[in-house]
Amino acid sequence: MMSPLHQAALNHPDAIAIEGRHEAIDPSITTGNKTCNNTCTTTRVSYAQLSGLVHCVAQQLQSQGVKHGDIVACLSHNNIEMICLYWACIDAGWIFLPLSPRLADVQINQLIKRFDLQWLWTDNVSRKTAIEIANWLDIELPQKVDQLINQAVEISPHQASNIILTSGSSGTPKAAVHCLTNHLSSAKGAATFIALAPSDAWLLSLPLFHIGGLAIIHRCTLAGACIVLRDPALTLAEQLTSSHITHVSLVPTQAIQILRQHPAAFTNISALLLGGGVIEPALIDALQHLHINAYTSYGMTEMSSQITTAKANLLGHHGCPLPSRQLRLKDGLIWVKGECLFLGYLTDQGLSLPLDEQGWFCTHDKGQLDLEGQLSILGRMDNMFICGGENIHPEQLEAVLLTHPNVAQAIVFAIDDIIFGHLPAAIIDYCVADNNTNAIGLETVNAKAADLNGVNIDNINLQLSQLVESTLARFKRPRQFFGWPKDIVSSGLKVPRKSIINAIQTQIDAAKTAS
């Protein structure tokens, strides 16, 4: 088959494929007069022009020695070069491995050794000093873009096309390998629920090292829609207000921040897709109050993003499986399969795809289905612990704790107890809250959350215990509270749960030793 990118160039040659602030590639595709450091302009690249750029990038890397089947690593924030590199990998049969720029040099070097990486491209020259890679790749987008869509090659959509690192529950990155068929099946299924047309524009608010970022690329390309790059000079709210954006994917914390600061930013949004974290009822209520067309989803890297999707609702469900996905419950655990299911994890022994005899993949998430087959998530099975014979799902407690105005983030975990086996404890990222609430009912949090002068932490902890008791059950209340470790940096969108718990556990063990 032909690459979806080149097919889009044939079907929608003049449609805008990418819009972003970038050094001018070609005066014919640069519009507007917004400048950045006298070199950065608002650039719009059509699908025909993007097809030509991808062809040029593929030729450049082939001339540097990259061969079919090689892994091409990429260390960069989202930009035009990165998107071109991905589609060049599709054309040439390379495996695209995007890495988070938040990873330290030592972590990058560990990954290079672990996966025997030979090729790496970065747009940050300073990173080249300490990273030990055999070959640095150079990408130079031409100043004049030729429309070379007629030279597009046929590709095999079932071969490995990319690797996404996902920490999962262990804290050690797993290398999830996908093929193009996985992504196209995911995008086609998503389009049956959230419509997307060539006149639409989806903000690339999620990084390409995250499955949600790659999903946006495929959805837009199949539809001939525009991918809008994040403008680092603007806040999310400012960009949503100033740019033509119809679709946006956000994690709940991003949506809450926009609603607190500038709710009018969602006025022209046709679809807001939420995922990747606990979605509080207050957030759903606020979105409904403003008549924002919001959706919630349940998804995972291994299933190429969305599995189920629903209109945002106060019932707490995430809808039914989209096309090309199958889902069932077995002993309360969610199992999935379908065309979106990845090829497996890359290991020293090759690809490993852990399936049962019928080809089902265990998500290790606990869920339940209502009479209409709509899915609700109860939490991670490997996060659950038993307290005095009762199952404790940390996510349930965390959702309650997050409703308190002085809590920015919360993690519940188990501490050992002689009598009950385990007791719940909570790690809290405390913040300062105003006494006033805004019109949509979400507490306005002081931006300087680290400044806790005047905040009575003991009083807040007492309130949190009482809140859990009144909302859930008394035995579920946290017995101890710990402050959020500030030295743990996330390399992705999700909170590094295991690392934070391990840091607090180290404090607990040190205190026991000292006593």
XYZ file of C-alpha atoms in Angstrom:
515
model
C 0.000 0.000 0.000
C 0.965 3.640 -0.276
C 1.823 5.560 2.887
C -1.245 7.377 4.277
C 0.767 10.600 4.132
C 1.338 10.348 0.391
C -2.243 9.190 -0.136
C -3.434 12.316 1.693
C -1.193 14.364 -0.622
C -3.023 12.871 -3.596
C -6.493 13.271 -2.089
C -5.994 16.681 -0.450
C -2.859 18.219 -2.020
C -3.658 21.799 -1.037
C -5.065 21.057 2.425
C -2.868 22.284 5.277
C -1.090 19.336 6.917
C 0.961 21.159 9.560
C 0.756 24.604 11.062
C 3.354 25.826 13.506
C 5.956 28.417 14.388
C 9.105 27.422 12.578
C 11.982 28.813 10.579
C 10.605 29.537 7.127
C 10.931 26.494 4.858
C 9.580 28.081 1.710
C 8.244 31.628 1.316
C 5.300 30.250 -0.635
C 4.038 28.350 2.423
C 4.703 31.008 5.049
C 1.870 33.307 6.044
C 1.323 35.901 8.702
C 3.844 38.286 10.148
C 4.241 36.944 13.654
C 7.960 36.643 14.326
C 10.107 34.985 16.977
C 13.705 36.143 17.425
C 13.481 37.543 13.885
C 13.709 34.017 12.381
C 10.515 32.245 13.468
C 7.263 32.625 11.558
C 3.881 30.984 11.390
C 4.342 28.302 8.762
C 1.695 26.264 6.997
C 2.698 23.179 5.025
C 0.251 21.529 2.634
C -0.033 17.759 2.296
C 1.588 17.894 -1.137
C 4.513 19.860 0.278
C 4.805 17.597 3.319
C 4.996 14.627 0.982
C 7.987 16.252 -0.693
C 9.656 17.045 2.624
C 9.298 13.444 3.787
C 10.867 12.188 0.564
C 13.836 14.529 1.080
C 14.336 13.418 4.702
C 14.251 9.754 3.682
C 16.924 10.417 1.037
C 19.094 12.324 3.515
C 19.069 9.525 6.089
C 19.615 6.820 3.493
C 22.701 8.704 2.302
C 23.936 8.715 5.920
C 23.738 4.927 6.034
C 20.422 4.068 7.711
C 19.195 0.697 6.413
C 15.862 -1.114 6.275
C 14.855 -2.410 9.722
C 17.158 -0.050 11.659
C 15.858 1.736 14.750
C 15.987 5.513 14.342
C 15.836 7.244 17.719
C 14.660 10.829 18.057
C 15.199 13.220 20.976
C 13.096 16.303 20.439
C 9.974 18.216 21.294
C 7.240 18.092 18.658
C 8.236 19.890 15.461
C 7.982 19.597 11.670
C 11.282 17.699 11.394
C 10.052 15.078 13.846
C 6.825 14.512 11.901
C 8.785 14.272 8.649
C 11.163 11.785 10.282
C 8.265 9.577 11.357
C 6.771 9.390 7.874
C 10.250 8.890 6.372
C 10.619 5.864 8.662
C 7.320 4.537 7.306
C 8.563 4.967 3.710
C 12.003 3.436 4.267
C 11.069 0.609 6.640
C 12.913 2.064 9.651
C 11.604 1.844 13.204
C 10.830 5.233 14.750
C 11.773 5.565 18.441
C 10.845 8.962 19.949
C 12.470 9.710 23.302
C 11.380 12.246 25.891
C 13.670 15.294 26.103
C 13.116 15.123 29.865
C 15.206 11.958 30.079
C 18.649 12.549 31.554
C 21.759 11.802 29.490
C 22.504 8.766 31.640
C 19.024 7.394 30.957
C 19.453 7.938 27.219
C 22.781 6.099 27.340
C 21.162 3.198 29.177
C 18.513 2.937 26.457
C 21.181 3.089 23.747
C 22.980 0.160 25.340
C 19.815 -1.787 26.130
C 18.421 -1.641 22.573
C 21.785 -1.410 20.782
C 20.779 1.867 19.180
C 23.017 3.115 16.360
C 21.146 6.174 15.065
C 19.898 9.261 16.899
C 18.591 12.625 15.776
C 18.108 15.620 18.055
C 17.367 19.291 17.502
C 19.270 20.156 20.699
C 22.979 20.347 19.897
C 23.908 20.606 23.591
C 22.638 17.050 24.190
C 25.327 15.652 21.887
C 28.092 16.235 24.428
C 27.232 13.484 26.922
C 25.097 11.083 24.887
C 27.065 8.093 23.621
C 25.575 7.145 20.256
C 27.482 5.623 17.352
C 25.905 7.842 14.699
C 24.271 11.257 14.952
C 21.789 11.936 12.180
C 21.450 15.250 10.380
C 18.133 16.509 9.017
C 17.982 19.684 6.968
C 14.624 20.620 5.534
C 15.030 22.235 2.104
C 14.289 25.911 1.652
C 12.308 25.083 -1.482
C 9.763 22.281 -1.213
C 9.097 20.132 -4.251
C 5.867 18.197 -4.477
C 7.273 14.711 -5.057
C 4.225 12.635 -4.206
C 4.550 10.639 -7.442
C 7.805 9.147 -6.127
C 6.199 7.613 -3.031
C 7.135 3.962 -2.537
C 4.914 1.069 -1.538
C 5.152 0.053 2.097
C 4.320 -2.972 4.217
C 1.808 -1.876 6.874
C 2.310 -4.998 9.004
C 6.026 -4.605 9.709
C 7.304 -2.879 12.850
C 7.112 0.884 12.379
C 7.685 2.453 15.806
C 8.538 1.899 19.448
C 6.849 3.720 22.315
C 8.427 3.469 25.762
C 5.875 2.899 28.485
C 6.729 2.428 32.146
C 3.501 0.526 32.792
C 3.254 -0.553 36.407
C 6.822 -1.677 36.998
C 8.572 1.679 36.632
C 11.048 0.113 34.161
C 10.365 1.267 30.599
C 8.796 -1.329 28.343
C 9.339 -0.948 24.609
C 5.959 -1.359 22.918
C 6.297 -2.045 19.181
C 3.538 -1.129 16.711
C 2.967 -1.498 13.017
C 1.177 0.986 10.776
C -1.921 -1.239 10.644
C -2.293 -0.852 14.419
C -2.355 2.936 14.127
C -4.629 3.096 11.076
C -7.150 0.754 12.699
C -7.075 2.918 15.808
C -7.569 6.132 13.821
C -10.404 4.743 11.700
C -12.235 3.486 14.777
C -11.788 6.809 16.575
C -13.245 8.661 13.581
C -16.526 6.768 13.913
C -17.117 8.507 17.249
C -15.306 11.827 16.869
C -15.764 13.218 13.369
C -12.777 14.842 11.664
C -12.801 16.647 8.290
C -10.148 18.327 6.078
C -11.346 21.704 7.354
C -10.605 20.697 10.972
C -7.406 21.250 12.957
C -6.201 19.109 15.874
C -3.756 20.652 18.331
C -0.735 18.388 18.846
C -0.833 18.991 22.586
C 0.603 15.552 23.403
C 4.233 14.598 22.682
C 5.057 12.099 19.939
C 6.859 9.893 22.462
C 3.366 9.328 23.904
C 0.890 7.092 22.071
C -1.683 9.886 22.192
C 0.598 12.142 20.157
C 1.130 9.553 17.422
C -2.633 8.909 17.381
C -3.280 12.574 16.507
C -0.841 12.314 13.586
C -2.678 9.320 12.110
C -6.187 10.677 12.695
C -5.378 13.954 10.945
C -3.535 12.312 8.064
C -6.382 9.911 7.267
C -8.859 12.793 7.338
C -6.654 15.314 5.521
C -6.990 17.560 8.586
C -4.421 20.004 9.953
C -1.965 19.198 12.742
C -1.314 22.343 14.789
C 1.997 22.353 16.659
C 2.128 23.774 20.170
C 3.412 27.329 20.298
C 5.869 27.497 23.231
C 5.425 31.262 23.436
C 1.742 30.858 24.322
C -0.170 29.086 27.054
C -2.573 26.355 25.978
C -5.493 28.684 26.627
C -3.924 31.478 24.572
C -3.248 29.184 21.628
C -6.745 27.699 21.696
C -8.104 31.239 21.619
C -5.828 32.709 18.947
C -5.545 29.794 16.487
C -8.016 27.908 14.334
C -8.231 24.717 16.403
C -11.290 22.470 16.367
C -10.031 19.380 18.203
C -7.781 18.997 21.222
C -6.592 16.098 23.397
C -5.818 16.918 27.019
C -5.049 15.141 30.245
C -7.476 16.205 33.025
C -4.980 18.493 34.766
C -4.542 20.505 31.554
C -8.308 20.888 31.135
C -8.719 21.962 34.760
C -5.986 24.571 34.393
C -7.668 26.082 31.323
C -11.076 26.115 32.989
C -9.591 27.928 35.978
C -7.662 30.493 33.973
C -9.606 31.056 30.761
C -12.715 28.880 30.209
C -13.637 30.858 27.083
C -10.680 29.174 25.359
C -12.912 26.151 24.698
C -15.607 28.197 22.947
C -14.664 27.208 19.385
C -13.589 23.644 20.142
C -15.700 20.996 18.373
C -14.260 18.096 20.359
C -12.261 17.885 23.592
C -10.850 14.402 24.232
C -9.852 13.642 27.827
C -7.719 10.722 28.964
C -4.578 9.663 30.800
C -5.695 10.344 34.368
C -8.446 10.453 36.952
C -11.345 12.571 35.673
C -13.114 14.248 38.567
C -16.909 14.703 38.453
C -16.345 18.431 39.093
C -14.441 18.654 35.793
C -17.222 16.911 33.862
C -19.830 19.111 35.527
C -17.872 22.250 34.631
C -17.530 21.193 30.985
C -21.235 20.431 30.737
C -22.063 23.766 32.361
C -20.146 25.529 29.578
C -21.697 23.278 26.866
C -18.285 22.006 25.797
C -18.419 18.924 23.573
C -16.145 16.701 25.661
C -15.321 13.005 25.447
C -13.621 10.647 27.877
C -11.672 7.602 26.805
C -10.023 4.499 28.154
C -6.901 3.561 26.269
C -3.366 2.284 26.519
C -0.140 2.220 24.557
C -0.482 -1.483 23.810
C -3.808 -0.871 22.039
C -2.536 2.098 20.003
C -4.401 4.697 22.089
C -8.212 4.671 22.487
C -10.050 1.467 23.344
C -13.391 2.914 24.419
C -14.795 6.434 24.114
C -17.906 8.152 25.472
C -19.436 11.575 25.713
C -18.256 13.004 29.036
C -20.766 11.929 31.675
C -21.301 11.985 35.428
C -21.968 8.233 35.498
C -18.233 7.606 35.318
C -18.219 5.286 32.313
C -16.009 5.553 29.219
C -18.333 3.974 26.687
C -18.122 0.814 24.588
C -15.200 -0.511 22.517
C -14.589 1.332 19.259
C -14.386 -0.611 15.950
C -11.359 -2.934 15.558
C -11.282 -3.450 19.345
C -12.678 -6.224 21.480
C -12.983 -6.107 25.261
C -14.077 -8.552 27.939
C -13.896 -8.919 31.706
C -12.401 -11.967 33.379
C -12.472 -12.052 37.176
C -12.933 -8.285 37.110
C -9.843 -7.700 34.935
C -10.036 -6.055 31.512
C -8.765 -8.122 28.577
C -8.510 -6.734 25.036
C -7.609 -7.733 21.491
C -8.155 -6.593 17.910
C -6.373 -4.941 15.008
C -5.125 -2.157 17.294
C -3.193 -4.579 19.518
C 0.532 -3.935 19.295
C 3.124 -6.389 17.969
C 4.695 -6.949 21.375
C 7.435 -5.728 23.710
C 10.978 -5.523 22.379
C 13.235 -7.666 24.576
C 16.707 -9.177 24.336
C 15.055 -12.291 22.892
C 13.030 -10.378 20.302
C 9.340 -9.473 20.397
C 7.329 -10.762 23.350
C 3.525 -10.616 23.148
C 1.902 -12.011 26.325
C -1.501 -13.370 25.286
C -3.772 -16.103 26.591
C -4.790 -19.121 24.498
C -7.530 -17.158 22.713
C -5.282 -14.214 21.850
C -6.484 -11.846 24.600
C -4.136 -9.322 26.226
C -4.506 -8.589 29.946
C -4.482 -4.854 30.745
C -4.164 -5.426 34.520
C -6.869 -2.789 34.937
C -9.946 -3.547 37.007
C -13.235 -2.608 35.390
C -16.945 -3.216 35.229
C -19.550 -3.161 32.457
C -23.074 -1.854 32.855
C -26.123 -3.441 31.201
C -25.392 -1.524 28.003
C -21.784 -2.732 27.870
C -20.269 0.605 28.874
C -16.974 0.405 30.715
C -16.045 1.920 34.062
C -12.478 1.738 35.382
C -11.909 0.698 38.991
C -8.117 0.941 39.053
C -4.918 -0.991 38.429
C -4.840 -4.546 39.710
C -1.169 -4.177 40.653
C -1.948 -1.017 42.647
C -4.629 -2.764 44.696
C -3.808 -4.020 48.203
C -5.719 -5.748 50.996
C -6.436 -4.039 54.308
C -7.945 -6.305 56.957
C -9.482 -8.542 54.296
C -10.909 -5.630 52.268
C -9.672 -4.699 48.794
C -8.328 -1.148 48.562
C -8.149 0.480 45.128
C -5.838 3.515 45.482
C -7.384 5.297 42.476
C -10.739 5.448 44.282
C -9.187 7.184 47.284
C -7.070 9.462 45.102
C -10.157 10.711 43.274
C -11.663 11.746 46.625
C -8.465 13.384 47.886
C -8.149 15.418 44.672
C -11.468 17.129 45.368
C -9.870 19.013 48.277
C -8.785 22.526 47.236
C -5.371 22.174 48.897
C -4.449 19.004 46.969
C -2.777 19.325 43.566
C -1.764 15.650 43.247
C -2.268 12.531 45.359
C -0.960 8.969 45.431
C -2.286 6.312 47.812
C -0.125 3.285 48.609
C 0.137 0.496 51.175
C 2.251 0.518 54.312
C 2.874 -2.670 56.283
C 0.836 -3.297 59.430
C 1.077 -6.239 61.855
C -2.668 -6.381 62.558
C -4.284 -5.490 59.200
C -1.521 -6.614 56.818
C -1.536 -3.268 55.044
C -2.905 0.191 55.743
C -3.492 3.025 53.248
C -1.131 6.002 53.277
C -1.190 9.081 51.058
C 1.470 11.168 49.359
C 0.121 14.680 48.871
C 1.287 17.527 46.683
C -0.107 20.348 48.811
C -1.040 23.664 47.228
C -2.449 27.021 48.260
C -6.117 27.576 47.410
C -8.057 30.810 47.275
C -11.061 31.153 49.554
C -13.220 31.947 46.547
C -14.459 29.556 43.895
C -15.202 30.524 40.343
C -18.492 30.303 38.479
C -18.015 26.709 37.361
C -17.285 25.321 40.811
C -13.594 24.521 40.418
C -11.402 25.948 43.153
C -8.837 28.432 41.894
C -5.371 27.316 42.905
C -2.576 29.800 43.480
C 0.010 29.346 40.725
C 2.792 29.420 43.328
C 1.768 26.079 44.757
C 5.192 25.506 46.285
C 4.786 28.501 48.601
C 2.883 26.948 51.510
C 3.432 29.701 54.069
C 0.398 29.965 56.289
C -0.962 26.571 55.264
C -1.673 24.254 58.195
C -0.670 20.846 56.795
C -1.869 18.973 59.895
C -5.276 20.586 59.574
C -5.461 19.685 55.892
C -4.561 16.055 56.680
C -7.347 15.919 59.264
C -9.780 17.277 56.689
C -8.612 14.700 54.153
C -9.193 11.850 56.606
C -12.676 13.145 57.341
C -13.363 13.590 53.634
C -12.531 9.940 52.880
C -14.551 8.720 55.870
C -17.627 10.670 54.788
C -17.319 9.737 51.119
C -16.172 6.111 51.146
C -15.643 4.176 54.382
C -13.741 4.824 57.585
C -11.323 1.915 57.141
C -10.182 3.374 53.806
C -8.900 6.615 55.307
C -5.113 7.152 54.991
C -3.332 6.462 58.276
C -0.273 8.513 57.349
C 0.346 11.490 55.074
C 3.613 12.339 53.330
C 4.682 15.397 51.372
C 5.314 15.106 47.642
C 9.015 14.437 46.845
C 10.172 17.406 44.786
C 13.247 15.718 43.311
C 11.271 13.225 41.193
C 10.913 14.467 37.604
C 8.413 12.890 35.224
C 9.670 12.032 31.734
C 6.149 11.625 30.384
C 2.569 12.746 30.845
C 1.737 10.443 33.700
C 2.944 10.776 37.269
C 5.906 8.396 37.884
C 3.930 6.545 40.544
C 6.421 3.813 41.378
C 9.350 6.224 41.643
C 7.451 8.520 44.011
C 6.296 5.651 46.213
C 9.830 4.230 46.297
C 11.205 7.628 47.369
C 8.744 7.819 50.258
C 9.341 4.182 51.195
C 13.054 4.965 51.409
C 12.223 7.756 53.879
C 10.088 5.356 55.935
C 12.825 2.705 56.016
C 15.465 5.287 56.986
C 13.269 6.521 59.845
C 12.828 2.940 61.114
C 16.573 2.347 60.982
C 17.283 5.567 62.847
C 14.843 4.668 65.604
